[in-house]
Amino acid sequence: MRHAETVTFGGGGLERRAELRRNAEVLSKAFQQTNNVLLIWRGKPLLGPEGVAWVSGEHPLLALQSEAPVFLGQGADGEMLFAADVSGWEPEDADLSTLNQFVDPSEQVPPNAPEGAAFCELRGAMLRLSPLDAEITATTRAVFTWHASHQFCAKCGHASVMASGGWQRNCDPCKAHHFPRTDPVVIMLITRGNLVLLGRSPHWPERMYSLLAGFVEPGETLEAAVRREVFEESGVRVGEVEYLASQPWPFPASLMFGVHGKATSTDITIDPLEIEAARWVTREELAEVFAGRHADIDPARKGAIAHFLLENWLADTLD
């Protein structure tokens, strides 16, 4: 697709400067002088009305870091960018019942925050971010989620330590090195003529339908994963498969490969362990869905690659 990278999180131009990650002296000095630290709290970045709410390397909440900050790279003006996890902060008198739900509308305002800034759930805030801020927040969330779940060496079981500006974990006893992982996922725009295949998970909000998706297995091509996942979930057979666009999806850390597959069958037999429902929808019906006028279908969330692909199929702009 000519405009593939316009998808949310799809490319903000962050200069990651991987060659600086092992220079601990340079990073330490830069962090002490920076005014560009993104705080993240239990997976929620600190955002203001216009995007990332940067704080200085001397912000009081940084005393609550569980580990060292992560070096993100350089911004458009060459400034050094960092992120720090301050999940140890405990907000007073806050209702935290919606944390980690599919939709978390709550916002937490930390002490000494920039004006109008709060910790916000990224799914709900992603559409108001610039491409660069979207890439920065997605990277931050994914990397710190990986650190939180990889505190111990997968080889020997001993505690590991952060290294290389936050892009590595080392195990001193067995000398193993571990790196952030990204899980490849195929998300499939499956069509047959004027029809597109939609499905829904039982965990989604009522009426929400989206494209079928699934993880790529070891030893499997993207094309093979598409055909296997679609058949497993819906019983539909797929022939030709074409790559369209990708989206880093930091929930927790996937790379979504958006593809167009042409169905060779239409009969649907769902696997109830995988999805709750699947159905064919005409292009005319989908137009009603996007207009909010369909009787029983709401579209995939704006900002997700599923919405992006369906919108472009509807507009006939997949090329």
mmCIF file with all atom_site columns, C-alpha atoms in Angstrom, residues 40-247:
data_model
loop_
_atom_site.group_PDB
_atom_site.id
_atom_site.type_symbol
_atom_site.label_atom_id
_atom_site.label_alt_id
_atom_site.label_comp_id
_atom_site.label_asym_id
_atom_site.label_entity_id
_atom_site.label_seq_id
_atom_site.pdbx_PDB_ins_code
_atom_site.Cartn_x
_atom_site.Cartn_y
_atom_site.Cartn_z
_atom_site.occupancy
_atom_site.B_iso_or_equiv
_atom_site.pdbx_formal_charge
_atom_site.auth_seq_id
_atom_site.auth_comp_id
_atom_site.auth_asym_id
_atom_site.auth_atom_id
_atom_site.pdbx_PDB_model_num
ATOM 1   C CA . ILE A 1 40  ? 4.806   5.462   32.208 1.00 0.00 ? 40  ILE A CA 1
ATOM 2   C CA . TRP A 1 41  ? 2.666   4.088   35.033 1.00 0.00 ? 41  TRP A CA 1
ATOM 3   C CA . ARG A 1 42  ? 1.259   0.550   34.875 1.00 0.00 ? 42  ARG A CA 1
ATOM 4   C CA . GLY A 1 43  ? 1.317   0.654   31.096 1.00 0.00 ? 43  GLY A CA 1
ATOM 5   C CA . LYS A 1 44  ? -0.185  4.153   30.805 1.00 0.00 ? 44  LYS A CA 1
ATOM 6   C CA . PRO A 1 45  ? 2.010   6.951   29.386 1.00 0.00 ? 45  PRO A CA 1
ATOM 7   C CA . LEU A 1 46  ? 1.893   10.494  30.730 1.00 0.00 ? 46  LEU A CA 1
ATOM 8   C CA . LEU A 1 47  ? 0.060   12.501  28.077 1.00 0.00 ? 47  LEU A CA 1
ATOM 9   C CA . GLY A 1 48  ? -1.064  16.094  27.800 1.00 0.00 ? 48  GLY A CA 1
ATOM 10  C CA . PRO A 1 49  ? -3.649  17.748  25.589 1.00 0.00 ? 49  PRO A CA 1
ATOM 11  C CA . GLU A 1 50  ? -1.211  17.861  22.664 1.00 0.00 ? 50  GLU A CA 1
ATOM 12  C CA . GLY A 1 51  ? 0.683   14.607  23.065 1.00 0.00 ? 51  GLY A CA 1
ATOM 13  C CA . VAL A 1 52  ? 3.541   13.336  25.226 1.00 0.00 ? 52  VAL A CA 1
ATOM 14  C CA . ALA A 1 53  ? 3.973   15.316  28.457 1.00 0.00 ? 53  ALA A CA 1
ATOM 15  C CA . TRP A 1 54  ? 7.742   15.330  28.864 1.00 0.00 ? 54  TRP A CA 1
ATOM 16  C CA . VAL A 1 55  ? 9.365   15.852  32.261 1.00 0.00 ? 55  VAL A CA 1
ATOM 17  C CA . SER A 1 56  ? 12.950  16.496  33.316 1.00 0.00 ? 56  SER A CA 1
ATOM 18  C CA . GLY A 1 57  ? 15.461  13.936  34.511 1.00 0.00 ? 57  GLY A CA 1
ATOM 19  C CA . GLU A 1 58  ? 15.052  15.425  37.996 1.00 0.00 ? 58  GLU A CA 1
ATOM 20  C CA . HIS A 1 59  ? 11.303  14.838  38.332 1.00 0.00 ? 59  HIS A CA 1
ATOM 21  C CA . PRO A 1 60  ? 10.432  13.577  41.858 1.00 0.00 ? 60  PRO A CA 1
ATOM 22  C CA . LEU A 1 61  ? 8.569   10.502  40.582 1.00 0.00 ? 61  LEU A CA 1
ATOM 23  C CA . LEU A 1 62  ? 11.786  9.172   39.084 1.00 0.00 ? 62  LEU A CA 1
ATOM 24  C CA . ALA A 1 63  ? 12.816  8.144   42.595 1.00 0.00 ? 63  ALA A CA 1
ATOM 25  C CA . LEU A 1 64  ? 10.207  5.387   42.231 1.00 0.00 ? 64  LEU A CA 1
ATOM 26  C CA . GLN A 1 65  ? 11.770  3.762   39.152 1.00 0.00 ? 65  GLN A CA 1
ATOM 27  C CA . SER A 1 66  ? 11.976  0.019   39.521 1.00 0.00 ? 66  SER A CA 1
ATOM 28  C CA . GLU A 1 67  ? 14.944  -0.064  37.125 1.00 0.00 ? 67  GLU A CA 1
ATOM 29  C CA . ALA A 1 68  ? 17.015  2.314   35.009 1.00 0.00 ? 68  ALA A CA 1
ATOM 30  C CA . PRO A 1 69  ? 15.369  4.464   32.323 1.00 0.00 ? 69  PRO A CA 1
ATOM 31  C CA . VAL A 1 70  ? 15.150  3.325   28.724 1.00 0.00 ? 70  VAL A CA 1
ATOM 32  C CA . PHE A 1 71  ? 16.901  5.304   26.013 1.00 0.00 ? 71  PHE A CA 1
ATOM 33  C CA . LEU A 1 72  ? 14.396  5.778   23.199 1.00 0.00 ? 72  LEU A CA 1
ATOM 34  C CA . GLY A 1 73  ? 16.571  7.632   20.711 1.00 0.00 ? 73  GLY A CA 1
ATOM 35  C CA . GLN A 1 74  ? 16.576  11.161  19.348 1.00 0.00 ? 74  GLN A CA 1
ATOM 36  C CA . GLY A 1 75  ? 13.679  13.400  18.394 1.00 0.00 ? 75  GLY A CA 1
ATOM 37  C CA . ALA A 1 76  ? 13.252  15.643  15.379 1.00 0.00 ? 76  ALA A CA 1
ATOM 38  C CA . ASP A 1 77  ? 15.535  18.328  16.837 1.00 0.00 ? 77  ASP A CA 1
ATOM 39  C CA . GLY A 1 78  ? 18.230  15.892  17.969 1.00 0.00 ? 78  GLY A CA 1
ATOM 40  C CA . GLU A 1 79  ? 17.161  15.880  21.623 1.00 0.00 ? 79  GLU A CA 1
ATOM 41  C CA . MET A 1 80  ? 17.861  12.700  23.594 1.00 0.00 ? 80  MET A CA 1
ATOM 42  C CA . LEU A 1 81  ? 14.626  10.960  24.584 1.00 0.00 ? 81  LEU A CA 1
ATOM 43  C CA . PHE A 1 82  ? 14.136  8.647   27.560 1.00 0.00 ? 82  PHE A CA 1
ATOM 44  C CA . ALA A 1 83  ? 11.322  6.769   29.263 1.00 0.00 ? 83  ALA A CA 1
ATOM 45  C CA . ALA A 1 84  ? 10.963  5.706   32.887 1.00 0.00 ? 84  ALA A CA 1
ATOM 46  C CA . ASP A 1 85  ? 8.578   3.292   34.597 1.00 0.00 ? 85  ASP A CA 1
ATOM 47  C CA . VAL A 1 86  ? 7.135   4.774   37.792 1.00 0.00 ? 86  VAL A CA 1
ATOM 48  C CA . SER A 1 87  ? 4.553   2.082   38.506 1.00 0.00 ? 87  SER A CA 1
ATOM 49  C CA . GLY A 1 88  ? 5.531   2.210   42.171 1.00 0.00 ? 88  GLY A CA 1
ATOM 50  C CA . TRP A 1 89  ? 3.562   5.428   42.578 1.00 0.00 ? 89  TRP A CA 1
ATOM 51  C CA . GLU A 1 90  ? 0.298   4.926   44.475 1.00 0.00 ? 90  GLU A CA 1
ATOM 52  C CA . PRO A 1 91  ? -2.386  7.517   43.647 1.00 0.00 ? 91  PRO A CA 1
ATOM 53  C CA . GLU A 1 92  ? -4.485  8.621   46.589 1.00 0.00 ? 92  GLU A CA 1
ATOM 54  C CA . ASP A 1 93  ? -8.264  8.101   46.646 1.00 0.00 ? 93  ASP A CA 1
ATOM 55  C CA . ALA A 1 94  ? -8.326  6.841   43.048 1.00 0.00 ? 94  ALA A CA 1
ATOM 56  C CA . ASP A 1 95  ? -10.731 4.288   41.592 1.00 0.00 ? 95  ASP A CA 1
ATOM 57  C CA . LEU A 1 96  ? -8.473  1.748   39.894 1.00 0.00 ? 96  LEU A CA 1
ATOM 58  C CA . SER A 1 97  ? -11.203 -0.765  39.068 1.00 0.00 ? 97  SER A CA 1
ATOM 59  C CA . THR A 1 98  ? -10.972 -0.161  35.307 1.00 0.00 ? 98  THR A CA 1
ATOM 60  C CA . LEU A 1 99  ? -7.217  -0.718  35.030 1.00 0.00 ? 99  LEU A CA 1
ATOM 61  C CA . ASN A 1 100 ? -6.271  -3.418  32.474 1.00 0.00 ? 100 ASN A CA 1
ATOM 62  C CA . GLN A 1 101 ? -9.805  -3.660  31.112 1.00 0.00 ? 101 GLN A CA 1
ATOM 63  C CA . PHE A 1 102 ? -10.460 -3.551  27.348 1.00 0.00 ? 102 PHE A CA 1
ATOM 64  C CA . VAL A 1 103 ? -11.609 0.038   27.803 1.00 0.00 ? 103 VAL A CA 1
ATOM 65  C CA . ASP A 1 104 ? -10.010 2.031   30.633 1.00 0.00 ? 104 ASP A CA 1
ATOM 66  C CA . PRO A 1 105 ? -11.348 5.597   30.667 1.00 0.00 ? 105 PRO A CA 1
ATOM 67  C CA . SER A 1 106 ? -9.689  6.496   33.954 1.00 0.00 ? 106 SER A CA 1
ATOM 68  C CA . GLU A 1 107 ? -6.850  9.005   34.159 1.00 0.00 ? 107 GLU A CA 1
ATOM 69  C CA . GLN A 1 108 ? -4.391  9.440   37.021 1.00 0.00 ? 108 GLN A CA 1
ATOM 70  C CA . VAL A 1 109 ? -2.728  12.803  37.618 1.00 0.00 ? 109 VAL A CA 1
ATOM 71  C CA . PRO A 1 110 ? 0.667   12.461  39.321 1.00 0.00 ? 110 PRO A CA 1
ATOM 72  C CA . PRO A 1 111 ? 2.206   15.142  41.527 1.00 0.00 ? 111 PRO A CA 1
ATOM 73  C CA . ASN A 1 112 ? 4.262   17.818  39.780 1.00 0.00 ? 112 ASN A CA 1
ATOM 74  C CA . ALA A 1 113 ? 2.837   16.873  36.379 1.00 0.00 ? 113 ALA A CA 1
ATOM 75  C CA . PRO A 1 114 ? 2.847   19.350  33.485 1.00 0.00 ? 114 PRO A CA 1
ATOM 76  C CA . GLU A 1 115 ? -0.405  21.277  33.212 1.00 0.00 ? 115 GLU A CA 1
ATOM 77  C CA . GLY A 1 116 ? -3.232  19.141  31.834 1.00 0.00 ? 116 GLY A CA 1
ATOM 78  C CA . ALA A 1 117 ? -1.165  15.945  31.886 1.00 0.00 ? 117 ALA A CA 1
ATOM 79  C CA . ALA A 1 118 ? -2.314  12.567  33.180 1.00 0.00 ? 118 ALA A CA 1
ATOM 80  C CA . PHE A 1 119 ? -1.527  8.890   32.830 1.00 0.00 ? 119 PHE A CA 1
ATOM 81  C CA . CYS A 1 120 ? -3.875  7.725   30.045 1.00 0.00 ? 120 CYS A CA 1
ATOM 82  C CA . GLU A 1 121 ? -4.716  4.350   28.558 1.00 0.00 ? 121 GLU A CA 1
ATOM 83  C CA . LEU A 1 122 ? -2.986  4.342   25.183 1.00 0.00 ? 122 LEU A CA 1
ATOM 84  C CA . ARG A 1 123 ? -5.793  2.710   23.193 1.00 0.00 ? 123 ARG A CA 1
ATOM 85  C CA . GLY A 1 124 ? -8.104  5.572   24.077 1.00 0.00 ? 124 GLY A CA 1
ATOM 86  C CA . ALA A 1 125 ? -5.536  8.298   23.459 1.00 0.00 ? 125 ALA A CA 1
ATOM 87  C CA . MET A 1 126 ? -3.706  7.068   20.367 1.00 0.00 ? 126 MET A CA 1
ATOM 88  C CA . LEU A 1 127 ? -5.762  9.048   17.851 1.00 0.00 ? 127 LEU A CA 1
ATOM 89  C CA . ARG A 1 128 ? -4.747  12.379  19.350 1.00 0.00 ? 128 ARG A CA 1
ATOM 90  C CA . LEU A 1 129 ? -1.021  11.665  19.080 1.00 0.00 ? 129 LEU A CA 1
ATOM 91  C CA . SER A 1 130 ? 1.306   12.794  16.328 1.00 0.00 ? 130 SER A CA 1
ATOM 92  C CA . PRO A 1 131 ? 3.037   9.982   14.388 1.00 0.00 ? 131 PRO A CA 1
ATOM 93  C CA . LEU A 1 132 ? 6.244   10.553  16.372 1.00 0.00 ? 132 LEU A CA 1
ATOM 94  C CA . ASP A 1 133 ? 4.476   10.610  19.747 1.00 0.00 ? 133 ASP A CA 1
ATOM 95  C CA . ALA A 1 134 ? 2.555   7.474   18.759 1.00 0.00 ? 134 ALA A CA 1
ATOM 96  C CA . GLU A 1 135 ? 5.788   5.650   17.923 1.00 0.00 ? 135 GLU A CA 1
ATOM 97  C CA . ILE A 1 136 ? 7.409   6.841   21.150 1.00 0.00 ? 136 ILE A CA 1
ATOM 98  C CA . THR A 1 137 ? 4.524   5.772   23.390 1.00 0.00 ? 137 THR A CA 1
ATOM 99  C CA . ALA A 1 138 ? 4.072   2.425   21.638 1.00 0.00 ? 138 ALA A CA 1
ATOM 100 C CA . THR A 1 139 ? 7.789   1.705   21.971 1.00 0.00 ? 139 THR A CA 1
ATOM 101 C CA . THR A 1 140 ? 7.800   2.699   25.636 1.00 0.00 ? 140 THR A CA 1
ATOM 102 C CA . ARG A 1 141 ? 4.806   0.574   26.538 1.00 0.00 ? 141 ARG A CA 1
ATOM 103 C CA . ALA A 1 142 ? 6.074   -2.496  24.692 1.00 0.00 ? 142 ALA A CA 1
ATOM 104 C CA . VAL A 1 143 ? 9.623   -2.324  26.076 1.00 0.00 ? 143 VAL A CA 1
ATOM 105 C CA . PHE A 1 144 ? 8.569   -1.854  29.704 1.00 0.00 ? 144 PHE A CA 1
ATOM 106 C CA . THR A 1 145 ? 5.970   -4.611  29.425 1.00 0.00 ? 145 THR A CA 1
ATOM 107 C CA . TRP A 1 146 ? 8.779   -6.890  28.273 1.00 0.00 ? 146 TRP A CA 1
ATOM 108 C CA . HIS A 1 147 ? 10.995  -5.871  31.193 1.00 0.00 ? 147 HIS A CA 1
ATOM 109 C CA . ALA A 1 148 ? 8.180   -6.510  33.674 1.00 0.00 ? 148 ALA A CA 1
ATOM 110 C CA . SER A 1 149 ? 7.671   -10.063 32.394 1.00 0.00 ? 149 SER A CA 1
ATOM 111 C CA . HIS A 1 150 ? 11.353  -10.977 31.913 1.00 0.00 ? 150 HIS A CA 1
ATOM 112 C CA . GLN A 1 151 ? 12.888  -10.286 35.284 1.00 0.00 ? 151 GLN A CA 1
ATOM 113 C CA . PHE A 1 152 ? 14.474  -13.745 35.395 1.00 0.00 ? 152 PHE A CA 1
ATOM 114 C CA . CYS A 1 153 ? 16.761  -15.539 32.983 1.00 0.00 ? 153 CYS A CA 1
ATOM 115 C CA . ALA A 1 154 ? 14.905  -17.993 30.756 1.00 0.00 ? 154 ALA A CA 1
ATOM 116 C CA . LYS A 1 155 ? 18.039  -20.151 30.562 1.00 0.00 ? 155 LYS A CA 1
ATOM 117 C CA . CYS A 1 156 ? 18.992  -20.617 34.231 1.00 0.00 ? 156 CYS A CA 1
ATOM 118 C CA . GLY A 1 157 ? 16.281  -18.876 36.268 1.00 0.00 ? 157 GLY A CA 1
ATOM 119 C CA . HIS A 1 158 ? 18.473  -16.299 38.016 1.00 0.00 ? 158 HIS A CA 1
ATOM 120 C CA . ALA A 1 159 ? 17.487  -12.637 38.186 1.00 0.00 ? 159 ALA A CA 1
ATOM 121 C CA . SER A 1 160 ? 18.548  -10.641 35.128 1.00 0.00 ? 160 SER A CA 1
ATOM 122 C CA . VAL A 1 161 ? 19.530  -6.984  34.952 1.00 0.00 ? 161 VAL A CA 1
ATOM 123 C CA . MET A 1 162 ? 18.753  -4.234  32.453 1.00 0.00 ? 162 MET A CA 1
ATOM 124 C CA . ALA A 1 163 ? 21.542  -3.281  30.062 1.00 0.00 ? 163 ALA A CA 1
ATOM 125 C CA . SER A 1 164 ? 22.234  -1.474  26.787 1.00 0.00 ? 164 SER A CA 1
ATOM 126 C CA . GLY A 1 165 ? 20.047  1.541   27.509 1.00 0.00 ? 165 GLY A CA 1
ATOM 127 C CA . GLY A 1 166 ? 17.091  -0.686  28.336 1.00 0.00 ? 166 GLY A CA 1
ATOM 128 C CA . TRP A 1 167 ? 17.256  -2.776  25.153 1.00 0.00 ? 167 TRP A CA 1
ATOM 129 C CA . GLN A 1 168 ? 18.810  -5.857  26.718 1.00 0.00 ? 168 GLN A CA 1
ATOM 130 C CA . ARG A 1 169 ? 18.766  -7.941  29.888 1.00 0.00 ? 169 ARG A CA 1
ATOM 131 C CA . ASN A 1 170 ? 21.838  -9.824  31.060 1.00 0.00 ? 170 ASN A CA 1
ATOM 132 C CA . CYS A 1 171 ? 22.180  -12.783 33.358 1.00 0.00 ? 171 CYS A CA 1
ATOM 133 C CA . ASP A 1 172 ? 25.451  -12.590 35.260 1.00 0.00 ? 172 ASP A CA 1
ATOM 134 C CA . PRO A 1 173 ? 25.525  -16.226 36.503 1.00 0.00 ? 173 PRO A CA 1
ATOM 135 C CA . CYS A 1 174 ? 25.147  -17.900 33.083 1.00 0.00 ? 174 CYS A CA 1
ATOM 136 C CA . LYS A 1 175 ? 26.165  -14.951 30.868 1.00 0.00 ? 175 LYS A CA 1
ATOM 137 C CA . ALA A 1 176 ? 23.002  -15.167 28.758 1.00 0.00 ? 176 ALA A CA 1
ATOM 138 C CA . HIS A 1 177 ? 21.711  -12.089 26.954 1.00 0.00 ? 177 HIS A CA 1
ATOM 139 C CA . HIS A 1 178 ? 18.014  -11.450 26.386 1.00 0.00 ? 178 HIS A CA 1
ATOM 140 C CA . PHE A 1 179 ? 16.397  -8.949  24.025 1.00 0.00 ? 179 PHE A CA 1
ATOM 141 C CA . PRO A 1 180 ? 12.900  -7.457  23.729 1.00 0.00 ? 180 PRO A CA 1
ATOM 142 C CA . ARG A 1 181 ? 10.578  -9.761  21.830 1.00 0.00 ? 181 ARG A CA 1
ATOM 143 C CA . THR A 1 182 ? 7.920   -8.906  19.299 1.00 0.00 ? 182 THR A CA 1
ATOM 144 C CA . ASP A 1 183 ? 5.258   -11.463 18.421 1.00 0.00 ? 183 ASP A CA 1
ATOM 145 C CA . PRO A 1 184 ? 4.307   -11.657 14.716 1.00 0.00 ? 184 PRO A CA 1
ATOM 146 C CA . VAL A 1 185 ? 0.549   -11.646 14.172 1.00 0.00 ? 185 VAL A CA 1
ATOM 147 C CA . VAL A 1 186 ? -1.364  -11.866 10.910 1.00 0.00 ? 186 VAL A CA 1
ATOM 148 C CA . ILE A 1 187 ? -4.575  -9.857  10.625 1.00 0.00 ? 187 ILE A CA 1
ATOM 149 C CA . MET A 1 188 ? -6.590  -10.781 7.597  1.00 0.00 ? 188 MET A CA 1
ATOM 150 C CA . LEU A 1 189 ? -8.801  -8.816  5.234  1.00 0.00 ? 189 LEU A CA 1
ATOM 151 C CA . ILE A 1 190 ? -10.531 -11.848 3.708  1.00 0.00 ? 190 ILE A CA 1
ATOM 152 C CA . THR A 1 191 ? -12.738 -11.059 0.736  1.00 0.00 ? 191 THR A CA 1
ATOM 153 C CA . ARG A 1 192 ? -14.729 -12.874 -1.900 1.00 0.00 ? 192 ARG A CA 1
ATOM 154 C CA . GLY A 1 193 ? -15.974 -10.491 -4.537 1.00 0.00 ? 193 GLY A CA 1
ATOM 155 C CA . ASN A 1 194 ? -18.128 -7.894  -2.814 1.00 0.00 ? 194 ASN A CA 1
ATOM 156 C CA . LEU A 1 195 ? -17.991 -9.660  0.561  1.00 0.00 ? 195 LEU A CA 1
ATOM 157 C CA . VAL A 1 196 ? -15.600 -9.258  3.515  1.00 0.00 ? 196 VAL A CA 1
ATOM 158 C CA . LEU A 1 197 ? -15.281 -11.669 6.432  1.00 0.00 ? 197 LEU A CA 1
ATOM 159 C CA . LEU A 1 198 ? -15.743 -10.235 9.945  1.00 0.00 ? 198 LEU A CA 1
ATOM 160 C CA . GLY A 1 199 ? -15.589 -11.917 13.325 1.00 0.00 ? 199 GLY A CA 1
ATOM 161 C CA . ARG A 1 200 ? -15.862 -11.054 17.003 1.00 0.00 ? 200 ARG A CA 1
ATOM 162 C CA . SER A 1 201 ? -14.270 -12.170 20.240 1.00 0.00 ? 201 SER A CA 1
ATOM 163 C CA . PRO A 1 202 ? -16.479 -12.758 23.290 1.00 0.00 ? 202 PRO A CA 1
ATOM 164 C CA . HIS A 1 203 ? -14.249 -10.351 25.233 1.00 0.00 ? 203 HIS A CA 1
ATOM 165 C CA . TRP A 1 204 ? -15.023 -7.355  23.024 1.00 0.00 ? 204 TRP A CA 1
ATOM 166 C CA . PRO A 1 205 ? -17.681 -4.706  23.605 1.00 0.00 ? 205 PRO A CA 1
ATOM 167 C CA . GLU A 1 206 ? -21.138 -5.662  22.395 1.00 0.00 ? 206 GLU A CA 1
ATOM 168 C CA . ARG A 1 207 ? -21.703 -5.339  18.637 1.00 0.00 ? 207 ARG A CA 1
ATOM 169 C CA . MET A 1 208 ? -17.994 -4.863  17.847 1.00 0.00 ? 208 MET A CA 1
ATOM 170 C CA . TYR A 1 209 ? -16.756 -6.861  14.848 1.00 0.00 ? 209 TYR A CA 1
ATOM 171 C CA . SER A 1 210 ? -13.291 -6.850  13.353 1.00 0.00 ? 210 SER A CA 1
ATOM 172 C CA . LEU A 1 211 ? -10.982 -8.822  11.072 1.00 0.00 ? 211 LEU A CA 1
ATOM 173 C CA . LEU A 1 212 ? -9.767  -12.282 11.992 1.00 0.00 ? 212 LEU A CA 1
ATOM 174 C CA . ALA A 1 213 ? -6.229  -12.439 13.368 1.00 0.00 ? 213 ALA A CA 1
ATOM 175 C CA . GLY A 1 214 ? -3.790  -14.921 14.865 1.00 0.00 ? 214 GLY A CA 1
ATOM 176 C CA . PHE A 1 215 ? -0.187  -15.547 15.875 1.00 0.00 ? 215 PHE A CA 1
ATOM 177 C CA . VAL A 1 216 ? 2.357   -16.851 13.394 1.00 0.00 ? 216 VAL A CA 1
ATOM 178 C CA . GLU A 1 217 ? 3.766   -20.198 14.534 1.00 0.00 ? 217 GLU A CA 1
ATOM 179 C CA . PRO A 1 218 ? 7.438   -21.262 14.381 1.00 0.00 ? 218 PRO A CA 1
ATOM 180 C CA . GLY A 1 219 ? 8.433   -22.514 10.939 1.00 0.00 ? 219 GLY A CA 1
ATOM 181 C CA . GLU A 1 220 ? 5.427   -20.869 9.290  1.00 0.00 ? 220 GLU A CA 1
ATOM 182 C CA . THR A 1 221 ? 5.235   -18.260 6.535  1.00 0.00 ? 221 THR A CA 1
ATOM 183 C CA . LEU A 1 222 ? 2.822   -15.351 6.777  1.00 0.00 ? 222 LEU A CA 1
ATOM 184 C CA . GLU A 1 223 ? 0.788   -16.818 3.924  1.00 0.00 ? 223 GLU A CA 1
ATOM 185 C CA . ALA A 1 224 ? 0.534   -20.208 5.612  1.00 0.00 ? 224 ALA A CA 1
ATOM 186 C CA . ALA A 1 225 ? -0.445  -18.581 8.909  1.00 0.00 ? 225 ALA A CA 1
ATOM 187 C CA . VAL A 1 226 ? -3.241  -16.672 7.174  1.00 0.00 ? 226 VAL A CA 1
ATOM 188 C CA . ARG A 1 227 ? -4.706  -19.787 5.600  1.00 0.00 ? 227 ARG A CA 1
ATOM 189 C CA . ARG A 1 228 ? -4.412  -21.809 8.809  1.00 0.00 ? 228 ARG A CA 1
ATOM 190 C CA . GLU A 1 229 ? -5.857  -19.161 11.125 1.00 0.00 ? 229 GLU A CA 1
ATOM 191 C CA . VAL A 1 230 ? -8.813  -18.314 8.900  1.00 0.00 ? 230 VAL A CA 1
ATOM 192 C CA . PHE A 1 231 ? -9.717  -21.964 8.460  1.00 0.00 ? 231 PHE A CA 1
ATOM 193 C CA . GLU A 1 232 ? -9.296  -22.759 12.166 1.00 0.00 ? 232 GLU A CA 1
ATOM 194 C CA . GLU A 1 233 ? -11.467 -19.861 13.274 1.00 0.00 ? 233 GLU A CA 1
ATOM 195 C CA . SER A 1 234 ? -14.117 -19.755 10.563 1.00 0.00 ? 234 SER A CA 1
ATOM 196 C CA . GLY A 1 235 ? -13.846 -22.834 8.351  1.00 0.00 ? 235 GLY A CA 1
ATOM 197 C CA . VAL A 1 236 ? -13.252 -20.596 5.304  1.00 0.00 ? 236 VAL A CA 1
ATOM 198 C CA . ARG A 1 237 ? -10.538 -21.611 2.839  1.00 0.00 ? 237 ARG A CA 1
ATOM 199 C CA . VAL A 1 238 ? -8.139  -18.949 1.513  1.00 0.00 ? 238 VAL A CA 1
ATOM 200 C CA . GLY A 1 239 ? -6.117  -18.978 -1.691 1.00 0.00 ? 239 GLY A CA 1
ATOM 201 C CA . GLU A 1 240 ? -4.094  -15.964 -2.830 1.00 0.00 ? 240 GLU A CA 1
ATOM 202 C CA . VAL A 1 241 ? -2.559  -13.846 -0.035 1.00 0.00 ? 241 VAL A CA 1
ATOM 203 C CA . GLU A 1 242 ? -1.057  -10.375 -0.468 1.00 0.00 ? 242 GLU A CA 1
ATOM 204 C CA . TYR A 1 243 ? 0.775   -8.245  2.118  1.00 0.00 ? 243 TYR A CA 1
ATOM 205 C CA . LEU A 1 244 ? -0.662  -4.756  2.679  1.00 0.00 ? 244 LEU A CA 1
ATOM 206 C CA . ALA A 1 245 ? 0.703   -2.980  5.761  1.00 0.00 ? 245 ALA A CA 1
ATOM 207 C CA . SER A 1 246 ? 2.032   -3.540  9.273  1.00 0.00 ? 246 SER A CA 1
ATOM 208 C CA . GLN A 1 247 ? 1.363   -2.004  12.660 1.00 0.00 ? 247 GLN A CA 1
#
